[in-house]
Amino acid sequence: MLYRSCLLLSIALIAALPSSVLGSAVAPVPATTPVAAASRGNPVVAVVGYVKDSVVRTIDGCGMLWKNHQRCNQIRSKQRDHRDKLQKKWELEGRMTREEVKQRLKSINGGISYDEYAFLTKGKDDRAKLMQIMFLMWGAPRFLPYMLMFSPDMLPSPFSPMAGDGNARESGLEKLSRERSHAVLQTLLNMEREAKKVPALSKLNIFGKKAQEQRMDSMQMMGLLTAKIMSTPGANGSSGAQVFLNNLSQYLYRDIEFTRGEQRLIDAPKSIIKGVILAVEGPSPVNGFLPHFMARGKVVAHLQKIEEGDSFLVQEGIDLASLDSTHLAEACGQRFIGGPDRTDEELRESLEEWLKLAVTQPSEKLQESGQLFYNANLARLSLLCYHAMDGTRDSRSASYLPRILFQGQILQTPGLIEGTRGGGETAKSK
C-alpha cells in the first residue's frame, strides 16, 4: 500500500508539471537544449524529454520540500528557546501561576525575524497541502488528477505553478486585481438579490416565512449600509476603513460574550462568504460545489492566519519599514490591501492602519471598559470586504468596468441612499 501511494504521488506530480510550469524553488530548464532542438521533428524524443524533465523537477521539488522542513525545524527550535527564557523569567518574578504562564506561552511566537515567521507559515501551508494530497491518494485516487487539473494551487510551493506566464497579457498582480474586482461586483449583486428575492425552497416552508423576512431585512440593511459607506465623503483609502468599522461597532462589541458559532461567522450571509472565497482563491469550479459550512471554514481559517500574522507584527514590535517589497506585498495581499502600481509607502500606510484597527484599538477599548467582548473574526472579515471594495474603486484597478462605474462616486459624492424592504416606496436621495 505504501509503494502504491508513493507511485501514485509521483505520477500525479509528474502529470501536474508540464514543461511550462516550474516550481518557485526549482531552477528552470534552459529553453534551448539538445533534446528540445531534436524534438521539433521527432515526437518520440519530445515525449522522452518531457518525461525526463518532469522527473527531474519532481525529484528537485521533493528535495526542496525536505530542505524547507529542516529549516522550519531550526526556526521552531529558536522559538522554543525564546519561550523557555520567558518561562524562567516569569517563574522567577512569581506574578503568575504555573498554569497562567503555560497559557500565556501558547500565544508567544517571538524570538525570530519576520522573514523566518513568513517562511515558517509557508512551511505549515505546504505540510497541510501535502497531507491533503496524501489523503486524496488514499481515499479518492481517481479524483486526484481532476483536483490537480482544476486546482493547481493545492500543490506545495516547490511544485506550484509560477504566478505569471511570459505569454500572458496581464501580470499576476493585475490578474488578482481583476478577479477581486469581479468578486466584489458579484457579491454586491448577490446581496441585493438575497434582500429582494425569496428563494424557491423557502416558499415551500410555510412555517419559516417570518424567519425568511428577518433574513431579508438584515440583508437589506447590510446592503444599504454598504451603499452609505460607499457614498460617504472621504470613505476611501486606508482612512475609510475607520469609517466603515465605526458603522459596524454595534456588531463588533457587546457586553455579552460571543458564542462559538458567532465567532465562526455562522450568521454571515452566504453571498459574502462566497465572495471572500472567490477573492482569496480566484474562480474555481470546485468552490461551486462546496457546501456552505466548508466554505465558511475556509474563510475562518484564512482569518485566523491573518490574526496570527497581526499578533506577531504587533507583539514583536516589527518595524514595517524593515519589511522588503516581497514580504510587504504578501502580507497586504492576504488582507486584500493594494493593487497594481501601489508603492511600498502606500502599502505600509494601509498595513499600519489595518494593525491599528484590528489589534491596537480593540485591545485599548477592552482594557478601558473591562466589560466588553470583541468579535475579532467579524472585524477582520469587515476589513477584508472594505479593502476589496476599495481596491475595486481605485483608479489603478486592473478591471476597467468596475473602475469606471465607481469613478463618479469618488469624484463627486452623491447623497446617501435610503430604501424600504417592501418596495412600496422608491429609493430616494437626501
Coordinates of C-alpha atoms in Angstrom, one line a residue:
M1 CA 0.0 0.0 0.0
L2 CA 2.9 2.4 0.8
Y3 CA 4.5 1.6 -2.5
R4 CA 1.3 2.2 -4.3
S5 CA 0.8 5.5 -2.6
C6 CA 4.3 6.7 -3.4
L7 CA 3.9 5.6 -7.0
L8 CA 0.6 7.5 -7.4
L9 CA 2.1 10.6 -5.8
S10 CA 5.0 10.6 -8.3
I11 CA 2.6 10.1 -11.2
A12 CA 0.3 12.8 -10.0
L13 CA 3.1 15.3 -9.5
I14 CA 4.7 14.5 -12.9
A15 CA 1.3 14.8 -14.6
A16 CA 0.8 18.2 -13.0
L17 CA 4.1 19.6 -14.1
P18 CA 4.2 20.4 -17.8
S19 CA 7.3 21.8 -19.3
S20 CA 6.0 25.4 -18.9
V21 CA 5.3 25.0 -15.2
L22 CA 8.1 25.5 -12.8
G23 CA 8.2 25.4 -9.1
S24 CA 9.1 28.6 -7.2
A25 CA 12.2 26.9 -5.7
V26 CA 13.2 24.8 -8.7
A27 CA 15.7 26.2 -11.2
P28 CA 14.2 26.5 -14.7
V29 CA 15.4 24.3 -17.5
P30 CA 17.2 26.2 -20.3
A31 CA 14.9 26.9 -23.2
T32 CA 17.4 25.7 -25.9
T33 CA 18.6 22.2 -25.0
P34 CA 19.7 19.4 -27.4
V35 CA 16.6 17.4 -26.5
A36 CA 14.4 20.4 -27.2
A37 CA 16.1 21.1 -30.5
A38 CA 15.9 17.5 -31.7
S39 CA 12.3 17.1 -30.5
R40 CA 11.0 19.6 -33.1
G41 CA 10.8 16.9 -35.7
N42 CA 10.7 13.8 -33.6
P43 CA 7.7 13.2 -31.3
V44 CA 9.3 10.3 -29.5
V45 CA 12.3 12.4 -28.5
A46 CA 9.8 15.1 -27.4
V47 CA 7.9 12.7 -25.1
V48 CA 11.1 11.3 -23.6
G49 CA 12.4 14.8 -23.0
Y50 CA 9.2 15.8 -21.4
V51 CA 9.2 12.8 -19.1
K52 CA 12.8 13.3 -18.2
D53 CA 12.3 17.0 -17.3
S54 CA 9.2 16.1 -15.3
V55 CA 11.0 13.5 -13.3
V56 CA 13.9 15.9 -12.6
R57 CA 11.6 18.6 -11.4
T58 CA 9.7 16.2 -9.2
I59 CA 12.9 15.0 -7.6
D60 CA 14.2 18.6 -7.1
G61 CA 10.8 19.6 -5.7
C62 CA 10.9 16.8 -3.1
G63 CA 14.4 17.7 -2.2
M64 CA 13.4 21.3 -1.7
L65 CA 10.5 20.2 0.5
W66 CA 12.9 18.3 2.7
K67 CA 15.3 21.3 3.0
N68 CA 12.4 23.6 3.8
H69 CA 11.3 21.1 6.5
Q70 CA 14.8 21.1 8.1
R71 CA 14.9 24.9 8.1
C72 CA 11.4 25.1 9.7
N73 CA 12.7 22.8 12.5
Q74 CA 15.6 25.2 13.1
I75 CA 13.2 28.1 13.3
R76 CA 10.9 26.2 15.8
S77 CA 14.0 25.4 18.0
K78 CA 14.7 29.2 18.2
Q79 CA 11.1 29.8 19.2
R80 CA 11.3 27.1 21.9
D81 CA 14.5 28.6 23.3
H82 CA 12.7 32.0 23.4
R83 CA 9.7 30.5 25.2
D84 CA 12.0 28.7 27.7
K85 CA 13.7 32.0 28.6
L86 CA 10.4 33.8 29.1
Q87 CA 9.1 30.9 31.2
K88 CA 12.1 31.1 33.5
K89 CA 11.8 34.8 33.8
W90 CA 8.1 34.8 34.6
E91 CA 8.5 32.0 37.2
L92 CA 11.3 33.9 38.9
E93 CA 9.0 37.0 39.1
G94 CA 6.3 35.0 40.7
R95 CA 3.4 37.2 39.5
M96 CA 1.6 34.4 37.6
T97 CA 0.8 30.8 38.5
R98 CA 2.2 27.9 36.5
E99 CA -1.0 27.4 34.6
E100 CA -1.2 31.1 33.7
V101 CA 2.4 31.0 32.5
K102 CA 1.7 28.0 30.2
Q103 CA -1.4 29.7 28.9
R104 CA 0.4 32.8 28.0
L105 CA 3.3 31.0 26.4
K106 CA 0.9 29.5 23.9
S107 CA 0.4 32.9 22.2
I108 CA 4.2 33.6 22.1
N109 CA 5.7 33.3 18.6
G110 CA 8.7 35.6 19.1
G111 CA 12.4 35.0 19.1
I112 CA 12.5 35.1 15.2
S113 CA 12.5 37.7 12.5
Y114 CA 9.5 38.3 10.2
D115 CA 11.4 36.6 7.3
E116 CA 11.6 33.4 9.4
Y117 CA 8.0 33.8 10.5
A118 CA 6.8 34.0 6.9
F119 CA 8.9 31.0 5.9
L120 CA 7.5 29.0 8.8
T121 CA 4.0 29.9 7.8
K122 CA 4.6 28.8 4.2
G123 CA 6.1 25.5 5.5
K124 CA 3.0 25.0 7.6
D125 CA 0.8 25.5 4.5
D126 CA 3.0 23.2 2.4
R127 CA 2.6 20.5 5.1
A128 CA -1.1 20.8 5.1
K129 CA -1.3 20.6 1.3
L130 CA 0.9 17.5 1.3
M131 CA -1.3 15.8 3.8
Q132 CA -4.4 16.8 1.7
I133 CA -2.8 15.2 -1.4
M134 CA -1.9 12.0 0.6
F135 CA -5.5 11.8 1.9
L136 CA -6.9 12.1 -1.7
M137 CA -4.5 9.5 -2.9
W138 CA -5.7 7.1 -0.2
G139 CA -9.4 7.9 -0.2
A140 CA -10.1 9.1 -3.8
P141 CA -7.2 8.3 -6.1
R142 CA -9.3 8.7 -9.3
F143 CA -10.5 12.1 -8.2
L144 CA -6.9 13.4 -7.5
P145 CA -5.9 14.1 -11.2
Y146 CA -9.1 16.3 -11.7
M147 CA -8.3 18.2 -8.5
L148 CA -4.8 18.9 -9.7
M149 CA -6.2 20.0 -13.1
F150 CA -8.8 22.4 -11.7
S151 CA -7.0 23.5 -8.5
P152 CA -3.2 23.6 -9.1
D153 CA -2.8 25.8 -6.0
M154 CA -3.3 22.7 -3.9
L155 CA 0.2 21.6 -4.7
P156 CA 3.0 22.6 -2.2
S157 CA 5.1 25.7 -3.1
P158 CA 8.0 23.8 -4.8
F159 CA 5.5 22.3 -7.2
S160 CA 3.1 25.2 -7.6
P161 CA 2.9 27.0 -10.9
M162 CA 4.5 30.3 -11.4
A163 CA 2.5 33.4 -10.7
G164 CA 2.9 34.8 -14.2
D165 CA 3.4 33.4 -17.8
G166 CA 5.6 35.0 -20.3
N167 CA 2.8 34.8 -22.9
A168 CA 0.1 36.2 -20.6
R169 CA -1.5 39.6 -21.4
E170 CA -1.5 40.6 -17.7
S171 CA 0.8 40.2 -14.7
G172 CA -0.1 38.2 -11.7
L173 CA -1.0 41.3 -9.7
E174 CA -3.2 42.6 -12.5
K175 CA -5.0 39.2 -12.7
L176 CA -5.5 39.2 -8.9
S177 CA -6.9 42.8 -9.1
R178 CA -9.3 41.9 -11.9
E179 CA -10.6 38.8 -10.2
R180 CA -11.2 40.5 -6.9
S181 CA -13.0 43.4 -8.7
H182 CA -15.3 40.9 -10.3
A183 CA -15.8 39.2 -7.0
V184 CA -16.8 42.5 -5.4
L185 CA -19.4 43.2 -8.1
Q186 CA -20.8 39.7 -8.0
T187 CA -21.1 39.8 -4.2
L188 CA -22.9 43.2 -4.2
L189 CA -25.4 41.8 -6.8
N190 CA -25.9 38.6 -4.8
M191 CA -26.6 40.7 -1.6
E192 CA -29.2 42.8 -3.4
R193 CA -30.9 39.7 -4.9
E194 CA -31.0 37.9 -1.5
A195 CA -32.6 41.1 0.0
K196 CA -35.4 41.2 -2.7
K197 CA -36.0 37.7 -3.9
V198 CA -37.4 34.8 -1.8
P199 CA -35.5 31.5 -2.5
A200 CA -37.6 28.8 -4.2
L201 CA -37.1 26.3 -1.3
S202 CA -38.1 28.9 1.3
K203 CA -41.5 29.3 -0.5
L204 CA -42.3 25.7 0.3
N205 CA -41.7 26.2 4.0
I206 CA -45.0 27.7 5.2
F207 CA -43.7 27.9 8.8
G208 CA -40.4 29.8 8.0
K209 CA -41.9 32.9 6.4
K210 CA -41.1 35.2 9.4
A211 CA -37.5 34.0 9.7
Q212 CA -37.0 34.5 6.0
E213 CA -38.4 38.0 6.2
Q214 CA -35.9 38.7 9.1
R215 CA -33.0 37.4 7.0
M216 CA -34.1 39.6 4.0
D217 CA -34.5 42.6 6.3
S218 CA -31.0 42.0 7.7
M219 CA -29.5 41.7 4.1
Q220 CA -31.3 44.8 3.0
M221 CA -29.9 46.8 6.0
M222 CA -26.4 45.5 5.2
G223 CA -26.7 46.5 1.6
L224 CA -27.9 50.0 2.5
L225 CA -25.1 50.3 5.0
T226 CA -22.6 49.4 2.2
A227 CA -24.2 52.0 -0.1
K228 CA -23.9 54.5 2.7
I229 CA -20.2 53.9 3.3
M230 CA -19.5 54.0 -0.5
S231 CA -21.3 57.4 -0.7
T232 CA -19.7 58.9 2.4
P233 CA -17.2 61.7 1.6
G234 CA -13.7 60.7 2.4
A235 CA -14.6 57.0 2.9
N236 CA -11.9 55.7 0.6
G237 CA -8.3 54.6 1.1
S238 CA -6.9 53.5 4.4
S239 CA -8.8 56.3 6.2
G240 CA -12.1 55.0 5.0
A241 CA -11.6 51.7 7.0
Q242 CA -12.1 53.6 10.2
V243 CA -15.4 55.0 9.0
F244 CA -16.5 51.5 7.9
L245 CA -15.8 49.9 11.3
N246 CA -17.4 52.8 13.2
N247 CA -20.7 52.0 11.4
L248 CA -20.3 48.3 12.5
S249 CA -19.3 48.9 16.1
Q250 CA -22.6 47.7 17.5
Y251 CA -22.0 44.3 15.9
L252 CA -18.3 44.0 16.9
Y253 CA -18.6 44.9 20.6
R254 CA -21.2 44.0 23.2
D255 CA -21.3 43.3 26.9
I256 CA -22.3 39.6 26.4
E257 CA -19.7 37.1 25.4
F258 CA -19.9 36.0 21.7
T259 CA -20.8 32.3 21.2
R260 CA -18.5 30.0 19.3
G261 CA -20.9 30.0 16.4
E262 CA -20.9 33.8 16.2
Q263 CA -17.1 33.8 16.4
R264 CA -17.0 31.4 13.5
L265 CA -19.3 33.7 11.4
I266 CA -22.3 31.4 11.5
D267 CA -24.6 34.4 10.9
A268 CA -22.5 35.8 8.0
P269 CA -24.5 35.9 4.7
K270 CA -23.7 33.2 2.2
S271 CA -23.1 35.8 -0.6
I272 CA -20.3 37.4 1.5
I273 CA -18.7 34.1 2.4
K274 CA -18.7 33.1 -1.3
G275 CA -17.4 36.5 -2.3
V276 CA -14.4 36.2 0.1
I277 CA -13.6 32.7 -1.1
L278 CA -13.7 33.9 -4.7
A279 CA -11.4 36.8 -3.8
V280 CA -9.0 34.5 -1.9
E281 CA -8.8 31.6 -4.3
G282 CA -10.0 33.0 -7.6
P283 CA -12.5 31.4 -9.9
S284 CA -12.6 27.7 -9.3
P285 CA -15.3 25.1 -10.4
V286 CA -14.6 23.2 -7.2
N287 CA -15.9 26.0 -5.0
G288 CA -19.2 25.9 -6.8
F289 CA -20.0 22.5 -5.3
L290 CA -18.6 23.3 -1.9
P291 CA -21.1 23.2 1.0
H292 CA -21.6 26.4 2.9
F293 CA -20.2 25.2 6.2
M294 CA -17.0 24.1 4.4
A295 CA -16.7 27.5 2.6
R296 CA -17.2 29.3 5.9
G297 CA -14.5 27.1 7.4
K298 CA -12.1 28.2 4.7
V299 CA -12.9 31.8 5.4
V300 CA -12.4 31.4 9.2
A301 CA -9.1 29.6 8.6
H302 CA -7.9 32.5 6.4
L303 CA -8.9 35.0 9.1
Q304 CA -7.1 33.0 11.8
K305 CA -4.0 33.0 9.6
I306 CA -4.2 36.8 9.3
E307 CA -4.8 37.1 13.1
E308 CA -1.6 35.2 13.8
G309 CA 0.3 37.5 11.5
D310 CA -1.2 40.6 13.1
S311 CA -0.3 39.4 16.6
F312 CA 3.3 38.6 15.5
L313 CA 3.7 42.1 14.0
V314 CA 2.3 43.9 17.0
Q315 CA 3.6 41.8 19.9
E316 CA 7.2 41.6 18.4
G317 CA 7.1 45.3 17.5
I318 CA 8.1 44.7 13.9
D319 CA 9.1 47.9 12.1
L320 CA 7.0 47.9 8.9
A321 CA 9.8 49.9 7.2
S322 CA 12.1 46.9 7.6
L323 CA 9.9 44.6 5.5
D324 CA 11.1 44.2 2.0
S325 CA 8.8 44.6 -1.0
T326 CA 8.1 40.8 -1.3
H327 CA 7.0 40.2 2.3
L328 CA 5.1 43.5 2.3
A329 CA 3.2 42.6 -0.8
E330 CA 2.4 39.1 0.6
A331 CA 1.2 40.5 3.9
C332 CA -1.0 43.1 2.2
G333 CA -2.3 40.6 -0.4
Q334 CA -3.6 38.3 2.3
R335 CA -5.6 41.3 3.7
F336 CA -6.9 42.4 0.2
I337 CA -4.8 45.6 0.5
G338 CA -3.2 47.1 -2.5
G339 CA -3.3 46.5 -6.2
P340 CA -1.3 47.4 -9.4
D341 CA 1.1 50.4 -9.3
R342 CA 0.8 50.7 -5.5
T343 CA 4.0 52.0 -3.9
D344 CA 5.6 50.4 -0.8
E345 CA 4.8 53.6 1.2
E346 CA 1.1 53.2 0.4
L347 CA 1.1 49.6 1.3
R348 CA 2.9 50.3 4.6
E349 CA 0.5 53.0 5.5
S350 CA -2.5 50.7 4.8
L351 CA -1.0 47.8 6.7
E352 CA -0.2 50.1 9.7
E353 CA -3.9 51.3 9.6
W354 CA -5.0 47.7 9.5
L355 CA -3.0 46.7 12.6
K356 CA -4.3 49.8 14.4
L357 CA -8.0 48.9 13.7
A358 CA -7.7 45.1 14.1
V359 CA -5.4 44.9 17.1
T360 CA -4.4 48.1 18.8
Q361 CA -7.7 49.9 19.1
P362 CA -9.8 46.8 20.2
S363 CA -7.2 46.0 22.9
E364 CA -7.3 49.5 24.3
K365 CA -11.1 49.6 24.2
L366 CA -11.4 46.3 26.0
Q367 CA -8.9 47.3 28.7
E368 CA -10.6 50.6 29.3
S369 CA -14.1 49.1 29.6
G370 CA -13.3 45.8 31.2
Q371 CA -16.8 44.5 30.4
L372 CA -16.9 44.4 26.6
F373 CA -16.4 41.5 24.3
Y374 CA -15.0 41.7 20.8
N375 CA -15.6 39.6 17.7
A376 CA -12.2 39.6 16.1
N377 CA -13.2 37.4 13.1
L378 CA -16.2 39.6 12.2
A379 CA -14.0 42.7 12.4
R380 CA -11.3 41.3 10.1
L381 CA -14.0 40.0 7.7
S382 CA -15.4 43.5 7.6
L383 CA -11.9 44.9 6.9
L384 CA -11.4 42.4 4.1
C385 CA -14.6 43.4 2.5
Y386 CA -13.8 47.1 2.7
H387 CA -10.3 46.8 1.2
A388 CA -11.6 44.5 -1.6
M389 CA -14.2 47.2 -2.4
D390 CA -11.7 50.0 -2.1
G391 CA -9.3 48.2 -4.4
T392 CA -12.1 47.9 -6.9
R393 CA -12.9 51.6 -6.8
D394 CA -9.2 52.6 -7.1
S395 CA -8.3 54.3 -10.4
R396 CA -5.4 51.8 -10.8
S397 CA -7.6 48.8 -10.7
A398 CA -6.9 46.3 -13.5
S399 CA -10.6 45.8 -14.2
Y400 CA -11.8 48.9 -16.2
L401 CA -15.6 48.4 -16.0
P402 CA -15.8 48.5 -12.1
R403 CA -13.3 51.3 -12.1
I404 CA -15.4 53.4 -14.5
L405 CA -18.6 52.6 -12.5
F406 CA -17.1 53.8 -9.3
Q407 CA -15.2 56.9 -10.6
G408 CA -18.2 59.1 -10.4
Q409 CA -18.8 58.2 -6.8
I410 CA -15.2 59.1 -5.9
L411 CA -15.0 62.3 -7.8
Q412 CA -18.5 63.6 -6.9
T413 CA -20.2 62.1 -3.9
P414 CA -23.9 61.6 -4.3
G415 CA -26.5 61.7 -1.5
L416 CA -26.9 58.8 0.9
I417 CA -29.3 56.1 -0.2
E418 CA -32.5 55.2 1.6
G419 CA -34.8 52.3 0.9
T420 CA -37.5 50.1 2.3
R421 CA -37.9 46.4 2.4
G422 CA -41.3 46.1 0.8
G423 CA -40.6 48.1 -2.3
G424 CA -43.7 50.2 -1.9
E425 CA -41.6 53.4 -1.7
T426 CA -38.8 54.1 -4.2
A427 CA -35.3 54.7 -3.1
K428 CA -34.5 58.4 -2.9
S429 CA -31.6 60.6 -2.1
K430 CA -31.2 63.0 0.7

